[in-house]
Coordinates of C-alpha atoms in Angstrom, one line a residue:
M788 CA -58.1 -58.2 92.7
D789 CA -59.3 -57.4 89.1
Q790 CA -59.6 -59.7 86.2
L791 CA -56.6 -59.6 83.9
N792 CA -58.6 -58.7 80.8
K793 CA -60.4 -55.9 82.6
V794 CA -57.1 -54.3 83.7
L795 CA -55.8 -54.4 80.1
E796 CA -59.0 -53.3 78.5
E797 CA -59.1 -50.2 80.7
N798 CA -55.5 -49.2 79.6
S799 CA -55.7 -48.0 76.0
Y800 CA -51.9 -48.1 75.6
P801 CA -50.1 -50.4 78.0
G802 CA -46.8 -50.4 76.0
R803 CA -45.0 -53.6 76.9
G804 CA -46.1 -56.0 79.7
V805 CA -44.8 -58.9 81.7
L806 CA -47.1 -61.4 83.5
W807 CA -46.4 -64.3 85.9
C808 CA -49.5 -66.3 86.7
R809 CA -51.0 -69.6 87.5
T810 CA -53.9 -70.9 85.3
V811 CA -57.0 -72.3 86.9
D812 CA -55.7 -75.8 86.2
G813 CA -52.5 -75.0 88.2
C814 CA -49.9 -74.4 85.5
R815 CA -47.4 -71.7 86.2
L816 CA -46.8 -69.5 83.1
G817 CA -45.0 -66.3 82.1
A818 CA -46.2 -64.0 79.4
Y819 CA -44.8 -61.0 77.5
F820 CA -46.6 -58.7 75.1
L821 CA -45.8 -55.7 72.8
T822 CA -48.0 -52.8 71.7
G823 CA -46.9 -49.9 69.7
R824 CA -48.1 -46.8 67.7
S825 CA -45.2 -45.7 65.5
A826 CA -44.2 -47.4 62.3
A827 CA -40.9 -48.4 63.8
S828 CA -42.5 -49.9 66.9
R829 CA -45.0 -51.8 64.8
A830 CA -42.3 -53.3 62.5
R831 CA -41.4 -55.9 65.0
S832 CA -42.1 -59.6 65.8
L833 CA -41.6 -62.1 68.6
C834 CA -39.8 -65.3 67.5
L835 CA -37.3 -67.9 68.7
D836 CA -33.8 -67.5 67.5
T837 CA -31.2 -70.2 66.8
D838 CA -30.0 -70.0 70.4
G839 CA -33.4 -70.8 71.7
D840 CA -34.1 -67.3 73.0
L841 CA -37.3 -65.5 72.5
V842 CA -36.4 -62.3 70.7
V843 CA -38.0 -59.1 69.5
A844 CA -36.8 -58.7 66.0
P845 CA -37.5 -56.2 63.1
T846 CA -39.8 -57.3 60.4
D847 CA -38.3 -55.0 57.8
E848 CA -34.8 -54.0 56.7
R849 CA -34.2 -51.3 59.4
E850 CA -31.0 -51.4 61.5
H851 CA -30.8 -52.9 64.9
D852 CA -32.2 -50.6 67.6
H853 CA -31.2 -51.6 71.1
L854 CA -34.4 -50.1 72.6
R855 CA -36.7 -51.9 70.1
H856 CA -34.8 -55.2 69.4
Y857 CA -33.6 -57.4 72.2
V858 CA -33.8 -60.8 73.9
A859 CA -37.3 -60.9 75.5
A860 CA -36.9 -64.3 77.3
R861 CA -34.1 -66.6 78.0
Q862 CA -33.8 -69.8 80.1
S863 CA -30.8 -69.8 82.5
G864 CA -30.5 -73.1 84.3
E865 CA -33.7 -73.6 86.3
W866 CA -34.8 -70.0 85.9
L867 CA -36.6 -68.3 83.1
I868 CA -35.8 -64.6 82.7
F869 CA -38.1 -62.3 80.6
G870 CA -38.7 -58.6 80.2
N871 CA -38.9 -55.6 77.9
G872 CA -35.3 -54.8 76.9
E873 CA -31.7 -55.6 76.6
Q874 CA -31.4 -56.0 80.4
V875 CA -32.9 -59.5 80.0
A876 CA -29.6 -60.8 78.7
T877 CA -27.7 -59.0 81.5
V878 CA -29.9 -60.4 84.2
A879 CA -29.7 -63.9 82.7
D880 CA -25.9 -63.8 82.8
R881 CA -26.0 -62.7 86.5
V882 CA -28.4 -65.6 87.3
A883 CA -26.1 -68.0 85.5
D884 CA -23.2 -66.7 87.6
G885 CA -25.1 -67.6 90.8
L886 CA -26.0 -64.1 92.0
P887 CA -29.0 -63.9 94.3
M888 CA -32.2 -62.6 92.7
P889 CA -32.2 -59.1 94.2
L890 CA -28.6 -58.6 93.1
S891 CA -29.3 -60.0 89.6
L892 CA -32.0 -57.4 89.2
G893 CA -30.0 -54.6 90.8
G894 CA -28.4 -51.6 89.2
L895 CA -30.6 -51.4 86.2
D896 CA -31.8 -48.1 84.8
Y897 CA -34.9 -46.9 82.9
E898 CA -34.7 -46.4 79.2
P899 CA -33.2 -43.1 77.9
D900 CA -36.3 -42.2 75.8
P901 CA -37.6 -38.8 76.9
P902 CA -40.2 -37.5 77.7
I903 CA -41.7 -40.8 79.0
F904 CA -38.5 -42.6 80.1
T905 CA -39.9 -46.1 79.7
P906 CA -39.4 -48.4 82.8
R907 CA -37.3 -51.5 82.4
L908 CA -39.4 -54.5 83.6
T909 CA -37.8 -57.9 84.3
V910 CA -39.0 -61.2 85.7
I911 CA -37.0 -64.2 87.0
A912 CA -39.3 -67.1 87.5
G913 CA -39.4 -70.9 88.0
G914 CA -36.5 -72.2 90.0
P915 CA -36.2 -75.5 91.8
T916 CA -39.9 -75.5 92.9
G917 CA -41.2 -73.8 89.9
A918 CA -43.3 -71.6 92.1
D919 CA -41.2 -68.5 92.7
A920 CA -40.9 -65.3 90.8
W921 CA -38.9 -62.1 91.3
F922 CA -40.1 -58.9 89.5
G923 CA -37.7 -56.0 89.0
A924 CA -38.7 -52.5 87.8
A925 CA -36.3 -49.6 87.1
R926 CA -38.3 -46.4 86.9
R927 CA -37.7 -42.7 86.7
S928 CA -38.9 -40.7 89.6
S929 CA -42.1 -38.8 89.1
L930 CA -40.3 -35.8 90.7
D931 CA -37.5 -33.9 89.0
R932 CA -34.9 -36.3 90.2
A933 CA -33.2 -38.1 87.3
S934 CA -31.9 -41.0 89.3
T935 CA -33.6 -44.4 89.0
N936 CA -36.1 -45.8 91.4
R937 CA -35.6 -49.6 91.6
M938 CA -38.3 -51.9 92.9
T939 CA -37.9 -55.7 93.6
L940 CA -41.0 -57.8 94.3
Q941 CA -40.9 -61.4 95.3
V942 CA -44.1 -63.5 94.4
S943 CA -44.5 -67.0 95.8
N944 CA -47.1 -69.7 95.8
L945 CA -49.8 -68.1 93.6
E946 CA -53.1 -69.9 93.9
P947 CA -54.7 -71.2 90.7
G948 CA -56.2 -68.3 88.8
E949 CA -53.9 -65.6 90.3
G950 CA -51.2 -63.5 88.7
V951 CA -49.0 -60.4 88.8
L952 CA -48.8 -58.0 85.9
M953 CA -46.6 -55.0 85.1
T954 CA -46.9 -52.7 82.1
T955 CA -44.6 -49.9 81.0
Y956 CA -47.4 -47.4 80.4
R957 CA -50.9 -46.5 81.4
S958 CA -53.1 -44.4 79.2
D959 CA -56.7 -43.1 79.2
G960 CA -56.5 -42.7 75.4
H961 CA -55.3 -39.1 75.6
T962 CA -52.3 -38.9 77.9
I963 CA -49.5 -41.5 78.5
A964 CA -47.7 -42.0 81.8
T965 CA -45.4 -44.7 83.2
G966 CA -47.4 -47.7 84.4
T967 CA -48.7 -48.6 87.8
P968 CA -46.0 -50.4 89.8
F969 CA -47.8 -53.7 89.6
Y970 CA -51.3 -55.3 89.5
E971 CA -52.5 -58.4 91.2
V972 CA -54.9 -60.0 88.8
R973 CA -57.1 -63.0 88.2
T974 CA -57.3 -65.1 85.1
T975 CA -60.0 -67.5 83.9
A976 CA -57.5 -69.3 81.5
D977 CA -57.3 -73.0 82.0
S978 CA -54.4 -73.6 79.5
R979 CA -51.4 -71.9 77.9
S980 CA -53.3 -71.2 74.7
A981 CA -56.3 -69.9 76.7
L982 CA -54.1 -67.4 78.5
L983 CA -52.6 -66.2 75.2
D984 CA -56.2 -65.7 73.9
E985 CA -57.2 -63.8 77.0
L986 CA -54.2 -61.5 76.7
W987 CA -54.6 -60.9 73.0
S988 CA -58.3 -60.2 73.0
A989 CA -57.8 -57.6 75.9
L990 CA -55.3 -55.5 73.9
R991 CA -56.6 -52.9 71.6
S992 CA -56.4 -54.1 68.0
E993 CA -55.0 -50.8 66.7
V994 CA -51.8 -51.0 68.9
R995 CA -51.2 -54.7 69.5
I996 CA -48.1 -56.2 67.9
A997 CA -47.3 -59.5 69.5
A998 CA -47.8 -61.6 72.6
A999 CA -46.2 -64.8 73.9
V1000 CA -46.9 -67.3 76.7
F1001 CA -44.3 -69.7 77.9
E1002 CA -43.5 -72.1 80.7
P1003 CA -40.2 -72.2 82.6
G1004 CA -37.9 -75.0 81.3
R1005 CA -40.0 -75.2 78.1
L1006 CA -39.3 -71.9 76.3
D1007 CA -38.9 -73.9 73.0
R1008 CA -42.7 -74.6 73.2
V1009 CA -43.7 -70.9 73.4
D1010 CA -47.1 -69.9 72.0
I1011 CA -47.0 -66.7 70.0
L1012 CA -49.6 -64.4 68.4
Q1013 CA -48.6 -61.7 65.9
A1014 CA -50.7 -58.8 64.6

């Protein structure tokens, strides 16, 4: 199991990422981050809207782009849902309707953005015990098949200092490919702000846009850093 900062530092362009972890003091936290290279990607911010959702919003006057602007985190009852696209709102509605977690994450597709075809990553975390998390990933096949590969991963009872990370991309600085399905990582963070600092410092300054750390049931207290 690698350190969280090491995994991110070795990936020159991780795209967008979702993390569920437990800090060394035992707090269970979710995190979401954005990196980008184009002007349109970089003209974005993370903020709370009037409904209490964490949203990715444009910082300029450009029109809404459903692949770039979306609800990134929403509380639905006892569950916190977060991820890298408009599917977050869909999954949150399914959870609110009482669907089981695998069904709530089912039927999603990767983004229609050739040639990379960005995966859609979604996490449902918290619940009655606060200890459970379900990760969903909708990815294009690495073969010529255009249909979606869908993966669901249940993570329970993380020990302090442990986490699970998914990123949309992996890059050696020259080529970009869809990310590794998931990483099991360790963190040295002992608080919400320390976890945000660990994430932020591990992302390359030339691509980082924004990062947020939040706790299920307390999305209104989210900590955010912006480039």
